[in-house]
Coordinates of C-alpha atoms in Angstrom, one line a residue:
X1 CA 29.5 54.2 26.1
X2 CA 30.4 50.9 27.8
X3 CA 32.3 48.3 25.8
X4 CA 30.2 45.5 24.5
X5 CA 31.0 41.8 25.0
X6 CA 29.1 39.1 23.2
X7 CA 28.7 35.7 24.7
X8 CA 27.8 32.9 22.2
X9 CA 26.7 30.1 24.4
X10 CA 23.9 27.5 23.9
X11 CA 23.6 26.7 27.6
X12 CA 21.2 29.2 29.2
X13 CA 22.3 28.2 32.7
X14 CA 25.9 28.9 32.0
X15 CA 25.1 32.2 30.3
X16 CA 23.2 33.3 33.5
X17 CA 26.1 32.2 35.6
X18 CA 28.6 34.2 33.5
X19 CA 26.4 37.3 33.6
X20 CA 26.3 37.0 37.4
X21 CA 30.1 36.9 37.4
X22 CA 30.5 40.2 35.6
X23 CA 27.5 42.1 36.7
X24 CA 29.6 44.8 38.4
X25 CA 32.2 45.1 35.6
X26 CA 32.5 48.3 33.4
X27 CA 31.2 46.6 30.3
X28 CA 27.9 45.2 29.0
X29 CA 27.6 41.4 28.4
X30 CA 25.1 40.3 25.7
X31 CA 24.1 36.7 25.1
X32 CA 23.0 34.7 22.0
X33 CA 22.5 31.0 21.7
X34 CA 23.1 30.2 18.0
X35 CA 25.6 31.0 15.3
X36 CA 23.0 32.8 13.1
X37 CA 22.0 35.0 16.0
X38 CA 25.7 35.8 16.6
X39 CA 26.3 36.9 13.0
X40 CA 23.2 39.1 13.1
X41 CA 24.2 40.7 16.3
X42 CA 27.8 41.4 15.2
X43 CA 26.6 42.9 11.9
X44 CA 24.1 45.1 13.6
X45 CA 26.1 46.1 16.7
X46 CA 29.9 45.3 16.6
X47 CA 31.1 44.2 20.0
X48 CA 34.7 44.8 21.2
X49 CA 35.0 41.2 22.3
X50 CA 33.4 37.8 21.5
X51 CA 33.4 34.8 23.9
X52 CA 32.8 31.9 21.5
X53 CA 31.6 28.4 22.5
X54 CA 32.7 25.8 19.9
X55 CA 29.6 23.6 20.2
X56 CA 26.5 25.5 18.9
X57 CA 23.2 24.0 17.9
X58 CA 23.2 25.2 14.3
X59 CA 26.9 25.3 13.4
X60 CA 30.4 24.8 14.7
X61 CA 31.9 27.7 16.6
X62 CA 34.9 27.6 14.3
X63 CA 32.8 28.8 11.4
X64 CA 32.0 32.0 13.4
X65 CA 35.7 32.6 13.9
X66 CA 36.5 32.0 10.2
X67 CA 33.7 34.4 9.2
X68 CA 35.1 37.1 11.5
X69 CA 38.7 36.7 10.3
X70 CA 37.7 36.5 6.6
X71 CA 35.7 39.7 6.8
X72 CA 38.3 41.5 8.9
X73 CA 35.8 42.5 11.5
X74 CA 37.2 44.7 14.3
X75 CA 36.4 42.4 17.2
X76 CA 38.6 40.1 19.3
X77 CA 37.6 36.4 19.9
X78 CA 38.1 34.3 23.1
X79 CA 37.3 30.6 22.6
X80 CA 35.5 28.7 25.4
X81 CA 36.4 25.0 25.2
X82 CA 35.7 21.9 27.2
X83 CA 38.4 20.1 29.2
X84 CA 40.5 17.9 26.9
X85 CA 40.1 20.1 23.8
X86 CA 43.1 22.3 24.3
X87 CA 44.7 21.1 21.1
X88 CA 41.7 22.4 19.2
X89 CA 41.9 25.7 21.0
X90 CA 45.6 26.1 20.0
X91 CA 44.7 25.6 16.4
X92 CA 42.0 28.3 16.7
X93 CA 44.6 30.6 18.2
X94 CA 46.7 30.1 15.1
X95 CA 43.6 31.0 13.0
X96 CA 43.1 34.3 14.8
X97 CA 41.5 33.8 18.2
X98 CA 43.2 35.9 20.9
X99 CA 42.8 33.5 23.9
X100 CA 40.9 30.5 25.2
X101 CA 39.1 29.7 28.4
X102 CA 38.8 26.1 29.6
X103 CA 35.4 25.1 30.9
X104 CA 34.2 25.2 33.6
X105 CA 35.2 28.9 33.6
X106 CA 35.9 30.4 37.0
X107 CA 34.8 33.9 37.9
X108 CA 38.2 35.4 38.4
X109 CA 39.5 33.8 35.2
X110 CA 36.6 35.2 33.1
X111 CA 36.8 38.7 34.5
X112 CA 40.6 38.9 34.1
X113 CA 40.5 37.6 30.6
X114 CA 37.8 40.0 29.5
X115 CA 39.4 43.0 31.1
X116 CA 42.8 42.2 29.6
X117 CA 41.5 41.9 26.1
X118 CA 39.3 44.9 26.3
X119 CA 42.3 47.0 27.4
X120 CA 44.4 45.4 24.6
X121 CA 41.7 46.3 22.0
X122 CA 41.5 49.8 23.3
X123 CA 45.3 50.3 23.0
X124 CA 45.3 48.8 19.5
X125 CA 42.5 51.2 18.5
X126 CA 44.5 54.1 19.9
X127 CA 47.6 53.1 17.9
X128 CA 45.5 52.6 14.7
X129 CA 44.0 56.1 15.2
X130 CA 47.4 57.7 15.7
X131 CA 48.8 55.9 12.6
X132 CA 45.7 56.8 10.6
X133 CA 46.0 60.4 11.7
X134 CA 49.7 61.0 11.3
X135 CA 50.8 58.5 8.7
X136 CA 47.8 58.2 6.3
X137 CA 48.5 56.9 2.8
X138 CA 44.8 57.4 1.7
X139 CA 42.3 59.9 3.0
X140 CA 38.8 60.7 1.7
X141 CA 39.6 60.3 -2.0
X142 CA 43.3 61.4 -1.8
X143 CA 46.1 58.9 -2.4
X144 CA 49.6 59.6 -1.1
X145 CA 51.5 59.8 2.2
X146 CA 54.1 62.5 1.4
X147 CA 54.8 65.2 4.0
X148 CA 52.9 67.7 1.9
X149 CA 49.8 65.5 1.9
X150 CA 50.1 64.7 5.7
X151 CA 50.0 68.5 6.3
X152 CA 46.9 68.8 4.1
X153 CA 45.1 66.0 5.9
X154 CA 45.7 67.6 9.3
X155 CA 44.3 70.9 8.0
X156 CA 41.2 69.1 6.8
X157 CA 40.9 67.4 10.2
X158 CA 41.0 70.8 11.9
X159 CA 38.7 72.8 9.6
X160 CA 36.1 70.1 8.9
X161 CA 34.2 70.2 12.2
X162 CA 33.9 74.0 12.1
X163 CA 31.5 76.1 10.1
X164 CA 34.2 78.4 8.8
X165 CA 34.3 79.3 5.1
X166 CA 37.3 77.6 3.3
X167 CA 39.1 79.0 0.2
X168 CA 41.1 76.3 -1.6
X169 CA 44.0 77.6 -3.8
X170 CA 46.1 75.6 -6.1
X171 CA 47.1 74.8 -9.7
X172 CA 44.7 73.0 -12.0
X173 CA 44.6 69.3 -11.5
X174 CA 45.8 69.3 -7.9
X175 CA 42.5 68.0 -6.5
X176 CA 40.7 71.0 -5.2
X177 CA 37.2 69.4 -5.5
X178 CA 38.5 66.3 -3.8
X179 CA 39.7 68.5 -0.9
X180 CA 36.3 70.2 -0.7
X181 CA 34.5 66.9 -0.7
X182 CA 36.8 65.6 2.0
X183 CA 36.0 68.6 4.2
X184 CA 32.3 68.0 3.7
X185 CA 32.5 64.3 4.5
X186 CA 34.5 64.9 7.6
X187 CA 32.1 67.6 8.9
X188 CA 28.8 67.3 10.7
X189 CA 27.1 67.9 7.3
X190 CA 28.7 64.7 5.8
X191 CA 25.3 63.0 5.3
X192 CA 23.8 66.0 3.7
X193 CA 24.1 67.1 0.0
X194 CA 27.4 68.2 -1.5
X195 CA 26.8 70.4 -4.6
X196 CA 29.6 71.6 -6.8
X197 CA 29.4 74.5 -9.3
X198 CA 32.2 75.4 -11.8
X199 CA 31.9 79.1 -12.1
X200 CA 34.3 79.1 -15.2
X201 CA 32.1 76.7 -17.2
X202 CA 28.8 78.6 -16.8
X203 CA 27.9 81.7 -18.9
X204 CA 27.5 84.8 -16.8
X205 CA 23.9 85.2 -17.9
X206 CA 23.0 81.9 -16.5
X207 CA 25.0 82.0 -13.3
X208 CA 22.4 83.6 -11.1
X209 CA 19.8 81.0 -12.2
X210 CA 22.3 78.2 -11.7
X211 CA 23.0 79.2 -8.1
X212 CA 19.7 80.7 -6.9
X213 CA 17.2 79.0 -9.3
X214 CA 14.2 80.6 -11.1
X215 CA 10.5 80.4 -11.3
X216 CA 8.4 79.6 -14.4
X217 CA 8.4 82.6 -16.8
X218 CA 11.3 84.4 -15.3
X219 CA 13.0 84.6 -18.7
X220 CA 12.5 83.2 -22.2
X221 CA 12.8 79.4 -22.0
X222 CA 12.0 79.2 -18.3
X223 CA 9.1 76.8 -18.7
X224 CA 9.1 75.4 -15.2
X225 CA 10.3 76.3 -11.7
X226 CA 13.9 75.2 -11.1
X227 CA 15.8 74.9 -7.8
X228 CA 19.3 76.4 -7.8
X229 CA 22.4 75.0 -6.3
X230 CA 21.8 76.9 -3.0
X231 CA 18.5 75.2 -2.5
X232 CA 19.9 71.8 -3.5
X233 CA 22.7 72.1 -0.9
X234 CA 20.4 73.2 2.0
X235 CA 21.8 71.6 5.1
X236 CA 25.0 70.6 3.3
X237 CA 27.9 72.2 1.4
X238 CA 28.0 74.4 -1.7
X239 CA 31.4 74.2 -3.5
X240 CA 32.1 77.1 -5.9
X241 CA 35.0 76.1 -8.1
X242 CA 37.0 78.7 -10.1
X243 CA 35.3 81.5 -8.1
X244 CA 37.6 84.2 -9.6
X245 CA 35.9 83.6 -13.0
X246 CA 32.6 85.0 -11.7
X247 CA 31.7 88.4 -13.0
X248 CA 31.6 91.4 -10.6
X249 CA 27.8 91.8 -10.6
X250 CA 27.2 88.2 -9.6
X251 CA 30.0 88.5 -7.0
X252 CA 27.9 91.3 -5.4
X253 CA 24.8 89.1 -5.2
X254 CA 26.8 86.2 -3.9
X255 CA 28.3 88.4 -1.1
X256 CA 24.8 89.4 0.1
X257 CA 23.7 85.7 0.1
X258 CA 26.8 84.7 2.2
X259 CA 26.1 87.5 4.7
X260 CA 22.4 86.9 5.1
X261 CA 21.9 83.3 4.1
X262 CA 18.9 84.4 2.1
X263 CA 18.3 84.7 -1.7
X264 CA 15.5 85.4 -4.1
X265 CA 15.1 83.1 -7.1
X266 CA 14.9 84.8 -10.5
X267 CA 11.4 86.0 -11.2
X268 CA 10.2 85.3 -7.6
X269 CA 9.1 87.8 -5.1
X270 CA 9.7 85.9 -1.9
X271 CA 13.0 85.4 -0.2
X272 CA 14.2 81.9 0.7
X273 CA 16.6 81.0 3.6
X274 CA 19.0 78.1 3.6
X275 CA 21.6 76.7 5.9
X276 CA 24.7 75.8 3.9
X277 CA 28.5 75.9 4.2
X278 CA 30.5 77.6 1.5
X279 CA 33.8 76.2 0.1
X280 CA 35.4 78.1 -2.7
X281 CA 38.4 77.4 -4.9
X282 CA 40.5 79.0 -7.6
X283 CA 43.7 78.3 -9.6
X284 CA 44.5 82.0 -9.7
X285 CA 46.1 84.3 -7.1
X286 CA 42.9 85.8 -5.5
X287 CA 44.8 88.7 -3.9
X288 CA 46.2 89.7 -7.2
X289 CA 42.7 89.5 -8.7
X290 CA 41.6 91.9 -6.1
X291 CA 44.4 94.3 -6.8
X292 CA 43.7 94.2 -10.5
X293 CA 39.9 94.9 -9.9
X294 CA 38.6 91.6 -11.1
X295 CA 37.5 90.3 -7.7
X296 CA 35.6 92.2 -5.0
X297 CA 37.7 92.9 -1.9
X298 CA 34.8 92.5 0.5
X299 CA 33.9 89.1 -1.1
X300 CA 37.6 88.1 -0.8
X301 CA 37.6 88.7 3.0
X302 CA 34.3 87.0 3.4
X303 CA 35.3 83.7 1.8
X304 CA 39.1 83.8 2.6
X305 CA 38.6 82.8 6.2
X306 CA 40.6 79.5 6.2
X307 CA 42.9 79.3 3.1
X308 CA 44.1 75.9 2.0
X309 CA 46.9 75.6 -0.5
X310 CA 47.0 72.4 -2.5
X311 CA 50.5 71.0 -3.1
X312 CA 51.4 70.5 -6.8
X313 CA 52.3 67.0 -7.8
X314 CA 56.0 67.8 -8.4
X315 CA 56.4 68.6 -4.6
X316 CA 54.8 65.2 -3.5
X317 CA 57.9 63.0 -4.0
X318 CA 57.0 59.3 -4.0
X319 CA 53.3 60.0 -4.3
X320 CA 53.9 60.3 -8.0
X321 CA 54.7 56.6 -8.4
X322 CA 52.1 55.6 -5.9
X323 CA 49.4 57.5 -7.9
X324 CA 50.8 56.1 -11.2
X325 CA 50.5 52.5 -9.9
X326 CA 47.0 53.1 -8.7
X327 CA 45.8 54.5 -12.0
X328 CA 47.7 51.8 -13.9
X329 CA 46.0 49.0 -12.0
X330 CA 42.7 50.7 -12.1
X331 CA 42.6 51.2 -15.8
X332 CA 44.1 47.8 -16.5
X333 CA 41.3 46.2 -14.6
X334 CA 38.7 48.3 -16.4
X335 CA 40.1 47.6 -19.9
X336 CA 41.1 44.0 -19.3
X337 CA 44.8 44.7 -19.8
X338 CA 47.8 43.0 -18.1
X339 CA 49.6 46.0 -16.6
X340 CA 50.5 45.5 -13.0
X341 CA 53.6 47.5 -12.1
X342 CA 56.1 50.1 -13.2
X343 CA 59.7 49.5 -14.3
X344 CA 62.4 51.4 -12.3
X345 CA 63.6 53.5 -15.3
X346 CA 60.0 54.6 -15.9
X347 CA 59.6 55.5 -12.2
X348 CA 62.7 57.6 -12.4
X349 CA 61.4 59.5 -15.4
X350 CA 58.0 60.0 -13.8
X351 CA 59.6 61.5 -10.6
X352 CA 61.8 63.9 -12.5
X353 CA 59.1 65.3 -14.7
X354 CA 57.6 68.7 -13.7
X355 CA 53.9 67.7 -14.1
X356 CA 52.5 71.1 -15.1
X357 CA 49.0 69.5 -15.3
X358 CA 49.5 67.8 -11.9
X359 CA 47.4 64.7 -11.0
X360 CA 45.0 65.1 -13.8
X361 CA 47.8 65.1 -16.3
X362 CA 49.4 62.0 -14.8
X363 CA 46.0 60.3 -14.8
X364 CA 45.5 61.0 -18.5
X365 CA 49.0 59.8 -19.5
X366 CA 48.5 56.5 -17.7
X367 CA 45.1 56.1 -19.2
X368 CA 46.6 56.7 -22.7
X369 CA 49.4 54.1 -22.1
X370 CA 46.9 51.4 -20.9
X371 CA 44.7 52.0 -23.9
X372 CA 47.4 51.9 -26.6
X373 CA 49.7 49.2 -25.2
X374 CA 49.7 45.6 -23.9
X375 CA 52.3 44.6 -21.3
X376 CA 52.6 43.5 -17.7
X377 CA 54.9 46.4 -16.8
X378 CA 54.9 50.0 -17.7
X379 CA 58.3 50.8 -19.2
X380 CA 60.1 54.0 -20.1
X381 CA 59.4 53.3 -23.8
X382 CA 55.7 53.5 -23.1
X383 CA 56.0 57.1 -21.8
X384 CA 55.2 60.0 -24.1
X385 CA 58.0 62.3 -25.4
X386 CA 57.0 65.1 -23.1
X387 CA 58.1 63.0 -20.2
X388 CA 61.2 61.3 -21.7
X389 CA 62.6 64.4 -23.4
X390 CA 62.4 66.7 -20.4
X391 CA 65.3 69.2 -19.9
X392 CA 66.2 69.7 -16.2
X393 CA 68.0 72.8 -14.9
X394 CA 70.6 70.6 -13.2
X395 CA 71.6 68.9 -16.4
X396 CA 71.7 72.2 -18.4
X397 CA 74.0 73.7 -15.7
X398 CA 76.2 70.7 -15.9
X399 CA 76.4 71.0 -19.7
X400 CA 77.6 74.6 -19.3
X401 CA 80.2 74.0 -16.6
X402 CA 81.6 70.6 -17.6
X403 CA 83.7 69.7 -20.6
X404 CA 85.0 66.1 -20.0
X405 CA 86.8 64.1 -22.6
X406 CA 84.7 61.5 -24.4
X407 CA 87.5 59.0 -23.9
X408 CA 86.9 59.1 -20.2
X409 CA 83.1 58.8 -20.2
X410 CA 83.2 56.0 -17.7
X411 CA 84.6 58.4 -15.0
X412 CA 82.1 61.3 -15.4
X413 CA 78.6 61.8 -14.1
X414 CA 75.6 60.9 -16.2
X415 CA 74.5 64.5 -16.4
X416 CA 77.7 65.4 -18.2
X417 CA 77.4 62.8 -21.1
X418 CA 75.1 65.0 -23.1
X419 CA 77.2 68.0 -22.4
X420 CA 80.4 66.3 -23.6
X421 CA 78.8 65.0 -26.8
X422 CA 77.3 68.3 -27.6
X423 CA 80.5 70.2 -26.9
X424 CA 82.6 67.8 -28.9
X425 CA 80.3 68.2 -31.9
X426 CA 80.2 72.0 -31.4
X427 CA 84.0 72.2 -31.2
X428 CA 84.4 70.2 -34.4
X429 CA 82.0 72.5 -36.3
X430 CA 83.5 75.6 -34.9
X431 CA 87.0 74.5 -35.8
X432 CA 86.0 73.6 -39.3
X433 CA 84.2 76.9 -39.8
X434 CA 87.0 79.1 -38.4
X435 CA 90.1 77.3 -39.8
X436 CA 91.7 78.7 -42.9
X437 CA 91.7 76.2 -45.7
X438 CA 95.1 75.4 -47.4
X439 CA 95.3 72.9 -50.2
X440 CA 98.5 70.8 -50.2
X441 CA 100.2 69.3 -53.3
X442 CA 98.3 66.0 -52.7
X443 CA 95.0 67.8 -52.5
X444 CA 94.4 67.0 -48.8
X445 CA 92.8 69.6 -46.5
X446 CA 95.1 71.1 -43.9
X447 CA 93.8 73.3 -41.1
X448 CA 95.5 76.3 -39.5
X449 CA 95.4 76.1 -35.7
X450 CA 93.0 78.5 -33.9
X451 CA 94.9 81.5 -32.5
X452 CA 92.8 81.3 -29.3
X453 CA 93.5 77.6 -28.6
X454 CA 97.0 77.2 -27.1
X455 CA 96.8 73.4 -27.3
X456 CA 96.2 73.5 -31.0
X457 CA 99.3 75.6 -31.9
X458 CA 101.7 72.6 -32.1
X459 CA 99.7 70.4 -34.5
X460 CA 97.0 70.5 -37.1
X461 CA 93.3 70.1 -36.0
X462 CA 91.8 66.9 -37.3
X463 CA 88.3 67.3 -38.8
X464 CA 86.0 64.3 -38.6
X465 CA 82.6 63.9 -40.2
X466 CA 79.6 64.8 -38.0
X467 CA 78.1 61.4 -38.3
X468 CA 81.1 59.8 -36.8
X469 CA 81.0 62.2 -33.8
X470 CA 77.3 61.6 -33.4
X471 CA 77.7 57.8 -33.5
X472 CA 80.5 57.8 -31.0
X473 CA 78.6 60.0 -28.6
X474 CA 75.5 57.8 -28.8
X475 CA 77.3 54.5 -28.5
X476 CA 79.3 55.7 -25.5
X477 CA 76.1 56.9 -23.8
X478 CA 74.4 53.6 -24.4
X479 CA 77.4 51.7 -23.1
X480 CA 77.5 53.9 -20.0
X481 CA 73.9 53.2 -19.4
X482 CA 74.5 49.4 -19.6
X483 CA 72.7 49.1 -22.9
X484 CA 69.6 51.0 -21.8
X485 CA 68.6 53.1 -24.8
X486 CA 65.9 55.0 -23.0
X487 CA 68.3 56.3 -20.3
X488 CA 70.9 57.1 -22.9
X489 CA 68.4 59.1 -24.9
X490 CA 67.4 61.0 -21.8
X491 CA 71.0 61.9 -21.0
X492 CA 71.7 63.0 -24.6
X493 CA 68.4 64.9 -24.7
X494 CA 67.3 63.1 -27.8
X495 CA 64.1 61.3 -28.6
X496 CA 64.3 57.5 -27.7
X497 CA 62.8 56.7 -31.2
X498 CA 65.7 58.7 -32.8
X499 CA 68.3 56.8 -30.9
X500 CA 66.6 53.5 -31.6
X501 CA 66.4 54.3 -35.4
X502 CA 70.1 55.4 -35.6
X503 CA 71.2 52.4 -33.6
X504 CA 69.3 50.0 -35.9
X505 CA 70.6 51.7 -39.0
X506 CA 74.2 51.4 -37.8
X507 CA 73.7 47.7 -36.9
X508 CA 72.2 47.0 -40.3
X509 CA 75.1 48.7 -42.0
X510 CA 77.7 46.9 -39.9
X511 CA 76.0 43.6 -40.7
X512 CA 75.9 44.4 -44.4
X513 CA 79.6 45.3 -44.4
X514 CA 80.4 42.1 -42.5
X515 CA 78.6 40.0 -45.1
X516 CA 80.4 41.7 -48.0

């Protein structure tokens, strides 16, 4: 199709002259005389370029420019201005106009300007398309621009225009239905129905009726005819979620339907034919289900034409915080709360958590925080214990391999703080339990050095109370974390509430001793 250029000019004679100038150019020039006509044309049939006269019979041309800019309409504007109004034209360039033409407009100047800006618009659109295609932060219900999601978007782009069956595989909460809906919306069937069925939520006795429908009297309780999902999705897409939950007998009927495109509603005698696309999904390993006899092999190969594996949230990097901020702002707006952003320590905890429930779990946690708290920023203290008390393999390994002195905590890594405190406490207990007790004449406890500890052979082991060791470890961790109790609790693998409680108790005790 030829590009469209809209001329907004109240002078009919000038409009005829300009049309004559560009009659042989590779674009179509349309003409309107008033601002209202211009708005109606732009809303109905967006032009690539607008040539705007500033003096119109019903409004000032500047109002049209403001309206285009405020509504972010995808069209460029060239201002046509009379001689002596160049200053006004410059102001309009600052507002968003791309160029100005000084009247009377000469033929070469008009054609050059139009062609230049049409080419510029074409290049800008190509750049936008490339960015949207290869660096998308949002796509058809998905939020996130990680490498894993960019790969998913490209697969959807490739498979959507085809009629191939798609089998979506992924953990619960990764967005399998969002993926199915995205494929549907990007396909030629996008304006037709999208019908979703959760095979795991429907009793097996009702599954056939749910998919194929029934006629009145087909079974007890069937008081009217009812269309099934297959009929409802005619022309569109039928999404069968948790397909591996379907019983084997129903799988057999589904296979025949997929092969022939025909089915017979329960209780009916006449076959019906529909045109639908099938998209299936499961959170199980379908091939393992086939091997163990719970899923028909012939059905597997019928629906497993294009497999799509949904990336779990833990593999999506910065998408975790992007999603968390989106949910935070969405729920804060819905509930009239003040939450707007996420603190750095909370972001760090969110990224390190494993998210076994994926996006659905993140969504529920953010929802819970917004409901139960009032703040402008989501902080680490708002997060549930399951997120703040996580144990990572890296820290556990460091605890096994590292035994630094607590006196040099400032020179060790954060991951070794918890290890050093636990090992110090463990050594004290082990020493106390394995030492032989000898009472001196003054009644003091003396400890015999451990035979396996060469460093302890030259002097007695000093036994300190466990509460002193615990307090020392916690205080050193807090100091190392610059007073951040949440981070200290994470490193020590303790509940933040436990650390807060002990810290407050020690401070109260110190204050009482000071007063006395």
